[in-house]
CSV table of N, CA, C and O in Angstrom, one decimal:
chain,number,residue,atom,x,y,z
A,198,MET,N,91.9,3.2,-16.4
A,198,MET,CA,91.9,2.3,-17.5
A,198,MET,C,92.8,2.8,-18.6
A,198,MET,O,92.7,4.0,-19.0
A,199,ASN,N,93.6,1.9,-19.2
A,199,ASN,CA,94.5,2.3,-20.3
A,199,ASN,C,93.6,2.2,-21.6
A,199,ASN,O,93.4,1.2,-22.1
A,200,LEU,N,93.1,3.4,-22.0
A,200,LEU,CA,92.2,3.4,-23.1
A,200,LEU,C,92.9,3.0,-24.4
A,200,LEU,O,92.3,2.4,-25.3
A,201,ALA,N,94.2,3.3,-24.6
A,201,ALA,CA,94.9,2.9,-25.8
A,201,ALA,C,95.0,1.3,-25.9
A,201,ALA,O,94.7,0.8,-27.0
A,202,LEU,N,95.3,0.7,-24.8
A,202,LEU,CA,95.3,-0.8,-24.8
A,202,LEU,C,93.9,-1.4,-25.1
A,202,LEU,O,93.7,-2.3,-25.9
A,203,GLN,N,92.9,-0.8,-24.4
A,203,GLN,CA,91.5,-1.2,-24.7
A,203,GLN,C,91.1,-1.1,-26.1
A,203,GLN,O,90.5,-1.9,-26.8
A,204,SER,N,91.5,0.1,-26.7
A,204,SER,CA,91.2,0.4,-28.1
A,204,SER,C,91.9,-0.7,-29.0
A,204,SER,O,91.3,-1.1,-30.0
A,205,ASN,N,93.1,-1.0,-28.7
A,205,ASN,CA,93.9,-2.0,-29.5
A,205,ASN,C,93.2,-3.4,-29.4
A,205,ASN,O,93.2,-4.1,-30.4
A,206,ILE,N,92.6,-3.7,-28.3
A,206,ILE,CA,91.9,-5.0,-28.2
A,206,ILE,C,90.7,-5.0,-29.1
A,206,ILE,O,90.4,-6.0,-29.8
A,207,PHE,N,90.0,-3.9,-29.2
A,207,PHE,CA,88.8,-3.8,-30.1
A,207,PHE,C,89.3,-3.9,-31.6
A,207,PHE,O,88.7,-4.5,-32.4
A,208,LYS,N,90.4,-3.3,-31.9
A,208,LYS,CA,91.0,-3.3,-33.2
A,208,LYS,C,91.4,-4.8,-33.6
A,208,LYS,O,91.1,-5.2,-34.7
A,209,LEU,N,92.0,-5.5,-32.6
A,209,LEU,CA,92.3,-6.9,-32.8
A,209,LEU,C,91.1,-7.7,-33.1
A,209,LEU,O,91.1,-8.5,-34.0
A,210,GLN,N,90.1,-7.5,-32.3
A,210,GLN,CA,88.8,-8.2,-32.5
A,210,GLN,C,88.2,-8.0,-33.9
A,210,GLN,O,87.8,-8.9,-34.6
A,211,ASP,N,88.2,-6.7,-34.4
A,211,ASP,CA,87.7,-6.4,-35.7
A,211,ASP,C,88.5,-7.2,-36.8
A,211,ASP,O,88.0,-7.7,-37.7
A,212,PHE,N,89.9,-7.2,-36.6
A,212,PHE,CA,90.7,-7.9,-37.5
A,212,PHE,C,90.4,-9.4,-37.5
A,212,PHE,O,90.3,-10.0,-38.6
A,213,MET,N,90.3,-10.0,-36.3
A,213,MET,CA,90.1,-11.4,-36.2
A,213,MET,C,88.8,-11.8,-36.8
A,213,MET,O,88.7,-12.9,-37.3
A,214,LEU,N,87.8,-11.0,-36.7
A,214,LEU,CA,86.5,-11.3,-37.2
A,214,LEU,C,86.5,-11.4,-38.8
A,214,LEU,O,85.6,-12.0,-39.4
A,215,GLN,N,87.5,-10.9,-39.4
A,215,GLN,CA,87.6,-10.9,-40.8
A,215,GLN,C,88.4,-12.2,-41.3
A,215,GLN,O,88.5,-12.5,-42.5
A,216,GLN,N,88.9,-13.0,-40.3
A,216,GLN,CA,89.7,-14.1,-40.6
A,216,GLN,C,88.8,-15.4,-40.4
A,216,GLN,O,87.7,-15.4,-39.9
A,217,GLU,N,89.4,-16.5,-40.9
A,217,GLU,CA,88.7,-17.8,-40.7
A,217,GLU,C,88.6,-18.1,-39.2
A,217,GLU,O,89.6,-17.9,-38.5
A,218,GLN,N,87.5,-18.5,-38.7
A,218,GLN,CA,87.3,-18.7,-37.3
A,218,GLN,C,87.7,-20.1,-36.8
A,218,GLN,O,87.3,-21.1,-37.5
A,219,ALA,N,88.4,-20.2,-35.7
A,219,ALA,CA,88.8,-21.4,-35.2
A,219,ALA,C,87.6,-22.1,-34.5
A,219,ALA,O,86.7,-21.4,-34.0
A,220,GLU,N,87.7,-23.4,-34.3
A,220,GLU,CA,86.6,-24.2,-33.7
A,220,GLU,C,86.9,-24.2,-32.2
A,220,GLU,O,88.0,-24.5,-31.7
A,221,THR,N,85.9,-23.7,-31.4
A,221,THR,CA,85.9,-23.9,-29.9
A,221,THR,C,84.6,-24.6,-29.6
A,221,THR,O,83.7,-24.6,-30.3
A,222,GLU,N,84.6,-25.1,-28.3
A,222,GLU,CA,83.4,-25.8,-27.9
A,222,GLU,C,82.9,-25.0,-26.6
A,222,GLU,O,83.7,-24.7,-25.7
A,223,THR,N,81.6,-24.7,-26.6
A,223,THR,CA,81.0,-24.1,-25.5
A,223,THR,C,80.0,-25.0,-24.8
A,223,THR,O,79.2,-25.6,-25.5
A,224,ILE,N,80.1,-25.2,-23.5
A,224,ILE,CA,79.2,-26.0,-22.7
A,224,ILE,C,78.5,-25.2,-21.7
A,224,ILE,O,79.2,-24.4,-21.0
A,225,HIS,N,77.2,-25.3,-21.6
A,225,HIS,CA,76.4,-24.5,-20.7
A,225,HIS,C,76.0,-25.3,-19.5
A,225,HIS,O,75.5,-26.4,-19.6
A,226,HIS,N,76.2,-24.8,-18.3
A,226,HIS,CA,75.9,-25.5,-17.0
A,226,HIS,C,74.9,-24.6,-16.2
A,226,HIS,O,75.1,-23.4,-16.2
A,227,PHE,N,73.9,-25.2,-15.6
A,227,PHE,CA,73.0,-24.4,-14.8
A,227,PHE,C,72.8,-25.1,-13.4
A,227,PHE,O,72.8,-26.3,-13.3
A,228,SER,N,72.6,-24.3,-12.4
A,228,SER,CA,72.3,-24.7,-11.0
A,228,SER,C,71.4,-23.7,-10.4
A,228,SER,O,71.1,-22.7,-11.1
A,229,ASP,N,71.1,-23.8,-9.2
A,229,ASP,CA,70.2,-22.8,-8.5
A,229,ASP,C,70.8,-21.4,-8.5
A,229,ASP,O,71.7,-21.2,-7.8
A,230,GLY,N,70.3,-20.6,-9.4
A,230,GLY,CA,70.8,-19.2,-9.5
A,230,GLY,C,72.1,-19.0,-10.1
A,230,GLY,O,72.7,-17.9,-10.0
A,231,ILE,N,72.7,-20.0,-10.7
A,231,ILE,CA,74.0,-19.9,-11.3
A,231,ILE,C,74.1,-20.4,-12.7
A,231,ILE,O,73.6,-21.5,-13.0
A,232,TYR,N,74.7,-19.7,-13.6
A,232,TYR,CA,75.0,-20.1,-14.9
A,232,TYR,C,76.5,-20.1,-15.1
A,232,TYR,O,77.2,-19.2,-14.8
A,233,ALA,N,77.0,-21.3,-15.6
A,233,ALA,CA,78.4,-21.4,-15.9
A,233,ALA,C,78.6,-21.6,-17.4
A,233,ALA,O,78.0,-22.5,-17.9
A,234,ARG,N,79.4,-20.8,-18.0
A,234,ARG,CA,79.7,-20.9,-19.4
A,234,ARG,C,81.1,-21.4,-19.6
A,234,ARG,O,82.1,-20.7,-19.3
A,235,GLU,N,81.2,-22.7,-20.0
A,235,GLU,CA,82.5,-23.3,-20.2
A,235,GLU,C,83.0,-23.3,-21.6
A,235,GLU,O,82.2,-23.7,-22.5
A,236,LEU,N,84.2,-22.8,-21.9
A,236,LEU,CA,84.7,-22.7,-23.2
A,236,LEU,C,86.0,-23.5,-23.3
A,236,LEU,O,86.9,-23.3,-22.5
A,237,ARG,N,86.0,-24.4,-24.3
A,237,ARG,CA,87.2,-25.2,-24.5
A,237,ARG,C,87.9,-24.7,-25.7
A,237,ARG,O,87.3,-24.7,-26.8
A,238,ILE,N,89.1,-24.3,-25.5
A,238,ILE,CA,89.9,-23.6,-26.5
A,238,ILE,C,91.1,-24.5,-26.9
A,238,ILE,O,92.0,-24.8,-26.0
A,239,PRO,N,91.2,-24.9,-28.1
A,239,PRO,CA,92.4,-25.7,-28.5
A,239,PRO,C,93.7,-24.9,-28.5
A,239,PRO,O,93.7,-23.7,-28.6
A,240,ALA,N,94.8,-25.6,-28.2
A,240,ALA,CA,96.1,-25.0,-28.2
A,240,ALA,C,96.3,-24.3,-29.5
A,240,ALA,O,96.0,-24.7,-30.6
A,241,GLY,N,96.9,-23.1,-29.4
A,241,GLY,CA,97.3,-22.3,-30.6
A,241,GLY,C,96.2,-21.3,-31.0
A,241,GLY,O,96.4,-20.6,-32.0
A,242,VAL,N,95.0,-21.4,-30.4
A,242,VAL,CA,93.9,-20.5,-30.8
A,242,VAL,C,93.9,-19.2,-29.9
A,242,VAL,O,94.1,-19.3,-28.7
A,243,CYS,N,93.6,-18.1,-30.6
A,243,CYS,CA,93.5,-16.8,-29.9
A,243,CYS,C,92.0,-16.4,-30.0
A,243,CYS,O,91.4,-16.5,-31.1
A,244,ILE,N,91.4,-16.0,-28.9
A,244,ILE,CA,90.1,-15.5,-28.9
A,244,ILE,C,90.0,-14.1,-28.2
A,244,ILE,O,90.9,-13.7,-27.4
A,245,VAL,N,89.0,-13.3,-28.5
A,245,VAL,CA,88.7,-12.1,-27.8
A,245,VAL,C,87.4,-12.3,-27.2
A,245,VAL,O,86.4,-12.6,-27.8
A,246,GLY,N,87.3,-12.1,-25.8
A,246,GLY,CA,86.1,-12.4,-25.1
A,246,GLY,C,85.1,-11.3,-25.2
A,246,GLY,O,85.4,-10.1,-25.7
A,247,ALA,N,83.9,-11.6,-24.8
A,247,ALA,CA,82.8,-10.6,-24.8
A,247,ALA,C,83.0,-9.6,-23.7
A,247,ALA,O,83.7,-9.8,-22.7
A,248,LEU,N,82.3,-8.5,-23.9
A,248,LEU,CA,82.4,-7.4,-22.9
A,248,LEU,C,81.2,-7.6,-22.0
A,248,LEU,O,80.0,-7.6,-22.4
A,249,HIS,N,81.5,-7.8,-20.7
A,249,HIS,CA,80.4,-8.1,-19.7
A,249,HIS,C,79.9,-6.9,-18.9
A,249,HIS,O,80.7,-6.0,-18.7
A,250,LYS,N,78.7,-6.9,-18.5
A,250,LYS,CA,78.1,-5.8,-17.7
A,250,LYS,C,78.3,-6.1,-16.2
A,250,LYS,O,78.2,-5.1,-15.5
A,251,THR,N,78.6,-7.3,-15.8
A,251,THR,CA,78.5,-7.6,-14.4
A,251,THR,C,79.9,-8.2,-13.9
A,251,THR,O,80.7,-8.6,-14.7
A,252,ARG,N,80.1,-8.1,-12.6
A,252,ARG,CA,81.2,-8.8,-12.0
A,252,ARG,C,80.9,-10.3,-12.0
A,252,ARG,O,79.7,-10.7,-11.8
A,253,HIS,N,81.9,-11.1,-12.1
A,253,HIS,CA,81.7,-12.5,-12.1
A,253,HIS,C,83.1,-13.2,-11.9
A,253,HIS,O,84.1,-12.5,-12.1
A,254,PHE,N,83.0,-14.5,-11.7
A,254,PHE,CA,84.3,-15.2,-11.6
A,254,PHE,C,84.6,-15.8,-12.9
A,254,PHE,O,83.7,-16.2,-13.7
A,255,MET,N,85.9,-15.9,-13.2
A,255,MET,CA,86.4,-16.6,-14.4
A,255,MET,C,87.5,-17.6,-13.9
A,255,MET,O,88.3,-17.2,-13.1
A,256,MET,N,87.4,-18.8,-14.4
A,256,MET,CA,88.3,-19.8,-13.9
A,256,MET,C,88.9,-20.5,-15.1
A,256,MET,O,88.2,-20.8,-16.1
A,257,VAL,N,90.2,-20.8,-15.0
A,257,VAL,CA,90.9,-21.6,-16.0
A,257,VAL,C,91.1,-22.9,-15.2
A,257,VAL,O,91.8,-23.0,-14.2
A,258,SER,N,90.4,-24.0,-15.7
A,258,SER,CA,90.5,-25.3,-15.0
A,258,SER,C,91.4,-26.3,-15.7
A,258,SER,O,91.7,-27.3,-15.1
A,259,LYS,N,91.9,-25.9,-16.9
A,259,LYS,CA,92.8,-26.8,-17.6
A,259,LYS,C,93.6,-25.9,-18.5
A,259,LYS,O,93.1,-25.0,-19.1
A,260,GLY,N,94.9,-26.2,-18.6
A,260,GLY,CA,95.8,-25.6,-19.5
A,260,GLY,C,96.6,-24.4,-19.1
A,260,GLY,O,96.6,-24.1,-17.9
A,261,ARG,N,97.2,-23.8,-20.0
A,261,ARG,CA,98.1,-22.7,-19.8
A,261,ARG,C,97.7,-21.7,-21.0
A,261,ARG,O,97.7,-22.1,-22.1
A,262,CYS,N,97.5,-20.4,-20.6
A,262,CYS,CA,97.2,-19.4,-21.6
A,262,CYS,C,97.7,-18.1,-21.2
A,262,CYS,O,98.0,-17.8,-20.0
A,263,SER,N,97.8,-17.2,-22.2
A,263,SER,CA,98.2,-15.8,-22.0
A,263,SER,C,96.9,-15.0,-22.0
A,263,SER,O,96.1,-15.2,-23.0
A,264,ILE,N,96.7,-14.1,-21.1
A,264,ILE,CA,95.5,-13.3,-21.0
A,264,ILE,C,95.9,-11.9,-21.0
A,264,ILE,O,96.7,-11.4,-20.1
A,265,ALA,N,95.4,-11.1,-21.9
A,265,ALA,CA,95.7,-9.6,-22.0
A,265,ALA,C,94.4,-8.8,-21.8
A,265,ALA,O,93.4,-9.2,-22.4
A,266,THR,N,94.5,-7.8,-21.1
A,266,THR,CA,93.4,-6.8,-20.9
A,266,THR,C,94.0,-5.4,-21.0
A,266,THR,O,95.2,-5.3,-21.3
A,267,HIS,N,93.2,-4.4,-20.8
A,267,HIS,CA,93.7,-3.0,-20.8
A,267,HIS,C,94.7,-2.8,-19.7
A,267,HIS,O,95.4,-1.8,-19.7
A,268,GLU,N,94.8,-3.7,-18.7
A,268,GLU,CA,95.8,-3.5,-17.6
A,268,GLU,C,97.1,-4.2,-17.9
A,268,GLU,O,98.1,-4.0,-17.1
A,269,GLY,N,97.2,-4.9,-19.0
A,269,GLY,CA,98.5,-5.6,-19.4
A,269,GLY,C,98.2,-7.1,-19.6
A,269,GLY,O,97.0,-7.5,-19.8
A,270,SER,N,99.2,-7.9,-19.6
A,270,SER,CA,99.1,-9.3,-19.9
A,270,SER,C,99.8,-10.2,-18.9
A,270,SER,O,100.8,-9.7,-18.3
A,271,LYS,N,99.3,-11.4,-18.8
A,271,LYS,CA,100.0,-12.4,-17.9
A,271,LYS,C,99.7,-13.8,-18.4
A,271,LYS,O,98.7,-14.0,-19.1
A,272,ILE,N,100.6,-14.7,-18.1
A,272,ILE,CA,100.4,-16.1,-18.4
A,272,ILE,C,99.8,-16.7,-17.1
A,272,ILE,O,100.3,-16.5,-16.0
A,273,VAL,N,98.8,-17.5,-17.4
A,273,VAL,CA,98.1,-18.2,-16.2
A,273,VAL,C,98.1,-19.7,-16.6
A,273,VAL,O,98.0,-20.1,-17.7
A,274,GLU,N,98.1,-20.5,-15.5
A,274,GLU,CA,98.0,-21.9,-15.7
A,274,GLU,C,97.0,-22.5,-14.7
A,274,GLU,O,96.9,-22.0,-13.5
A,275,ALA,N,96.3,-23.5,-15.1
A,275,ALA,CA,95.3,-24.1,-14.2
A,275,ALA,C,96.0,-24.7,-13.0
A,275,ALA,O,97.1,-25.2,-13.1
A,276,PRO,N,95.3,-24.6,-11.9
A,276,PRO,CA,94.0,-23.9,-11.6
A,276,PRO,C,94.3,-22.4,-11.4
A,276,PRO,O,95.2,-22.0,-10.7
A,277,TYR,N,93.4,-21.6,-11.9
A,277,TYR,CA,93.5,-20.2,-11.8
A,277,TYR,C,92.0,-19.6,-11.7
A,277,TYR,O,91.2,-20.0,-12.5
A,278,MET,N,91.8,-18.7,-10.8
A,278,MET,CA,90.5,-18.1,-10.7
A,278,MET,C,90.6,-16.6,-10.4
A,278,MET,O,91.5,-16.2,-9.6
A,279,VAL,N,89.8,-15.8,-11.0
A,279,VAL,CA,89.8,-14.3,-10.7
A,279,VAL,C,88.4,-13.8,-10.8
A,279,VAL,O,87.6,-14.3,-11.5
A,280,GLU,N,88.2,-12.8,-10.0
A,280,GLU,CA,86.9,-12.0,-10.1
A,280,GLU,C,87.1,-11.0,-11.2
A,280,GLU,O,88.1,-10.2,-11.1
A,281,THR,N,86.3,-10.9,-12.2
A,281,THR,CA,86.4,-9.9,-13.2
A,281,THR,C,85.4,-8.8,-13.0
A,281,THR,O,84.4,-9.0,-12.4
A,282,GLN,N,85.8,-7.6,-13.5
A,282,GLN,CA,85.0,-6.4,-13.3
A,282,GLN,C,84.2,-6.1,-14.6
A,282,GLN,O,84.7,-6.5,-15.7
A,283,PRO,N,83.1,-5.4,-14.5
A,283,PRO,CA,82.4,-5.0,-15.7
A,283,PRO,C,83.3,-4.2,-16.7
A,283,PRO,O,84.2,-3.5,-16.3
A,284,GLY,N,83.0,-4.4,-18.0
A,284,GLY,CA,83.7,-3.5,-19.0
A,284,GLY,C,85.1,-4.0,-19.4
A,284,GLY,O,85.8,-3.3,-20.1
A,285,ILE,N,85.6,-5.1,-18.9
A,285,ILE,CA,86.9,-5.6,-19.2
A,285,ILE,C,86.9,-6.5,-20.4
A,285,ILE,O,86.1,-7.5,-20.4
A,286,LYS,N,87.6,-6.2,-21.4
A,286,LYS,CA,87.7,-7.0,-22.6
A,286,LYS,C,89.0,-7.8,-22.5
A,286,LYS,O,90.1,-7.3,-22.2
A,287,ARG,N,89.0,-9.1,-22.9
A,287,ARG,CA,90.1,-10.0,-22.7
A,287,ARG,C,90.5,-10.6,-24.1
A,287,ARG,O,89.7,-10.9,-24.9
A,288,VAL,N,91.8,-10.7,-24.3
A,288,VAL,CA,92.4,-11.5,-25.4
A,288,VAL,C,93.0,-12.7,-24.7
A,288,VAL,O,93.8,-12.6,-23.8
A,289,VAL,N,92.7,-13.9,-25.2
A,289,VAL,CA,93.2,-15.1,-24.6
A,289,VAL,C,93.9,-15.9,-25.7
A,289,VAL,O,93.3,-16.2,-26.8
A,290,TYR,N,95.1,-16.3,-25.5
A,290,TYR,CA,95.8,-17.2,-26.4
A,290,TYR,C,96.1,-18.5,-25.6
A,290,TYR,O,96.8,-18.4,-24.6
A,291,ALA,N,95.6,-19.6,-26.1
A,291,ALA,CA,95.8,-20.9,-25.5
A,291,ALA,C,97.1,-21.5,-25.9
A,291,ALA,O,97.3,-21.8,-27.1
A,292,GLU,N,98.0,-21.5,-25.0
A,292,GLU,CA,99.3,-22.1,-25.2
A,292,GLU,C,99.2,-23.7,-25.3
A,292,GLU,O,99.9,-24.3,-26.0
A,293,THR,N,98.3,-24.2,-24.5
A,293,THR,CA,97.9,-25.6,-24.5
A,293,THR,C,96.4,-25.7,-24.6
A,293,THR,O,95.7,-24.6,-24.4
A,294,ASP,N,95.8,-26.9,-24.8
A,294,ASP,CA,94.4,-27.0,-24.7
A,294,ASP,C,93.9,-26.4,-23.4
A,294,ASP,O,94.5,-26.8,-22.3
A,295,THR,N,93.0,-25.5,-23.5
A,295,THR,CA,92.6,-24.7,-22.3
A,295,THR,C,91.0,-24.8,-22.1
A,295,THR,O,90.3,-24.8,-23.0
A,296,VAL,N,90.7,-24.9,-20.8
A,296,VAL,CA,89.2,-24.9,-20.4
A,296,VAL,C,89.1,-23.6,-19.5
A,296,VAL,O,89.7,-23.5,-18.5
A,297,MET,N,88.2,-22.7,-20.0
A,297,MET,CA,88.0,-21.5,-19.3
A,297,MET,C,86.5,-21.4,-19.0
A,297,MET,O,85.7,-21.6,-19.9
A,298,THR,N,86.1,-21.1,-17.8
A,298,THR,CA,84.7,-21.0,-17.4
A,298,THR,C,84.4,-19.7,-16.7
A,298,THR,O,85.1,-19.2,-15.9
A,299,THR,N,83.2,-19.0,-17.1
A,299,THR,CA,82.8,-17.9,-16.4
A,299,THR,C,81.5,-18.3,-15.6
A,299,THR,O,80.7,-19.1,-16.1
A,300,PHE,N,81.3,-17.7,-14.4
A,300,PHE,CA,80.2,-18.0,-13.6
A,300,PHE,C,79.3,-16.7,-13.4
A,300,PHE,O,79.9,-15.7,-13.0
A,301,HIS,N,78.0,-16.9,-13.6
A,301,HIS,CA,77.1,-15.7,-13.6
A,301,HIS,C,75.9,-16.0,-12.7
A,301,HIS,O,75.3,-17.1,-12.8
A,302,VAL,N,75.5,-15.0,-11.9
A,302,VAL,CA,74.3,-15.1,-11.1
A,302,VAL,C,73.1,-14.8,-11.9
A,302,VAL,O,73.0,-13.7,-12.5
A,303,THR,N,72.2,-15.8,-12.1
A,303,THR,CA,71.0,-15.6,-12.8
A,303,THR,C,70.1,-16.8,-12.6
A,303,THR,O,70.6,-17.9,-12.4
A,304,ASN,N,68.8,-16.6,-12.6
A,304,ASN,CA,67.9,-17.7,-12.6
A,304,ASN,C,67.4,-18.1,-14.0
A,304,ASN,O,66.7,-19.1,-14.2
A,305,GLU,N,67.9,-17.4,-15.0
A,305,GLU,CA,67.5,-17.6,-16.4
A,305,GLU,C,68.2,-18.8,-16.9
A,305,GLU,O,69.3,-19.1,-16.5
A,306,THR,N,67.5,-19.5,-17.8
A,306,THR,CA,68.2,-20.7,-18.5
A,306,THR,C,68.2,-20.6,-20.0
A,306,THR,O,68.7,-21.4,-20.7
A,307,ASP,N,67.6,-19.5,-20.5
A,307,ASP,CA,67.6,-19.2,-21.9
A,307,ASP,C,68.9,-18.5,-22.3
A,307,ASP,O,69.1,-17.4,-21.8
A,308,ILE,N,69.8,-19.1,-23.1
A,308,ILE,CA,71.1,-18.6,-23.4
A,308,ILE,C,71.0,-17.2,-23.9
A,308,ILE,O,71.8,-16.3,-23.6
A,309,GLU,N,70.1,-16.9,-24.9
A,309,GLU,CA,69.9,-15.6,-25.5
A,309,GLU,C,69.5,-14.5,-24.4
A,309,GLU,O,70.0,-13.4,-24.4
A,310,LYS,N,68.6,-14.9,-23.5
A,310,LYS,CA,68.2,-14.0,-22.5
A,310,LYS,C,69.3,-13.7,-21.5
A,310,LYS,O,69.5,-12.6,-21.0
A,311,ILE,N,70.1,-14.7,-21.2
A,311,ILE,CA,71.3,-14.5,-20.3
A,311,ILE,C,72.3,-13.6,-21.0
A,311,ILE,O,72.8,-12.7,-20.3
A,312,ALA,N,72.5,-13.7,-22.3
A,312,ALA,CA,73.4,-12.8,-23.0
A,312,ALA,C,72.9,-11.4,-22.9
A,312,ALA,O,73.7,-10.5,-22.6
A,313,GLU,N,71.6,-11.2,-23.0
A,313,GLU,CA,71.1,-9.8,-22.8
A,313,GLU,C,71.3,-9.3,-21.4
A,313,GLU,O,71.6,-8.1,-21.3
A,314,GLN,N,71.3,-10.1,-20.4
A,314,GLN,CA,71.4,-9.7,-19.1
A,314,GLN,C,72.9,-9.4,-18.7
A,314,GLN,O,73.2,-8.4,-18.0
A,315,ILE,N,73.8,-10.2,-19.2
A,315,ILE,CA,75.2,-10.1,-18.8
A,315,ILE,C,76.2,-9.4,-19.7
A,315,ILE,O,77.3,-9.0,-19.3
A,316,LEU,N,75.8,-9.3,-21.0
A,316,LEU,CA,76.8,-8.8,-22.0
A,316,LEU,C,76.4,-7.5,-22.6
A,316,LEU,O,75.2,-7.2,-22.7
A,317,VAL,N,77.4,-6.7,-22.8
A,317,VAL,CA,77.3,-5.4,-23.5
A,317,VAL,C,77.1,-5.7,-25.0
A,317,VAL,O,77.9,-6.4,-25.6
A,318,GLN,N,76.0,-5.1,-25.6
A,318,GLN,CA,75.8,-5.3,-27.0
A,318,GLN,C,76.9,-4.5,-27.7
A,318,GLN,O,77.0,-3.3,-27.6
A,319,GLU,N,77.7,-5.2,-28.5
A,319,GLU,CA,78.8,-4.5,-29.3
A,319,GLU,C,78.3,-4.4,-30.7
A,319,GLU,O,77.6,-5.3,-31.3
A,320,ASN,N,78.7,-3.3,-31.4
A,320,ASN,CA,78.3,-3.1,-32.8
A,320,ASN,C,79.4,-3.7,-33.7
A,320,ASN,O,80.3,-3.0,-34.0
A,321,ILE,N,79.2,-5.0,-33.9
A,321,ILE,CA,80.3,-5.7,-34.7
A,321,ILE,C,79.7,-6.0,-36.1
A,321,ILE,O,78.6,-6.4,-36.2
């Protein structure tokens, strides 16, 4: 892991949290043993994703965006799907209106309890 790049992502997150926050829309989907968190990101918006504890799938179903991690950056366009690994922090810049969804294995339906299960608590 490139720790310098990972550190820069956390620094960017700290900076962004001090700025006016853009409006995004989150939609929660549930099925037998699966939780899908859909995030709708308007064009021109940059976000820093949460740090996850688990492997899961991440899909871009609409739009074009730049995704940066500690491994580098790339531009992706829908349809795009990847399996993500625990501990990866992402910066996403939506070049166009973008819909990004993560899929998690859980029988839980309480959003706060799901967050406790799948997210690393960050001291922000």
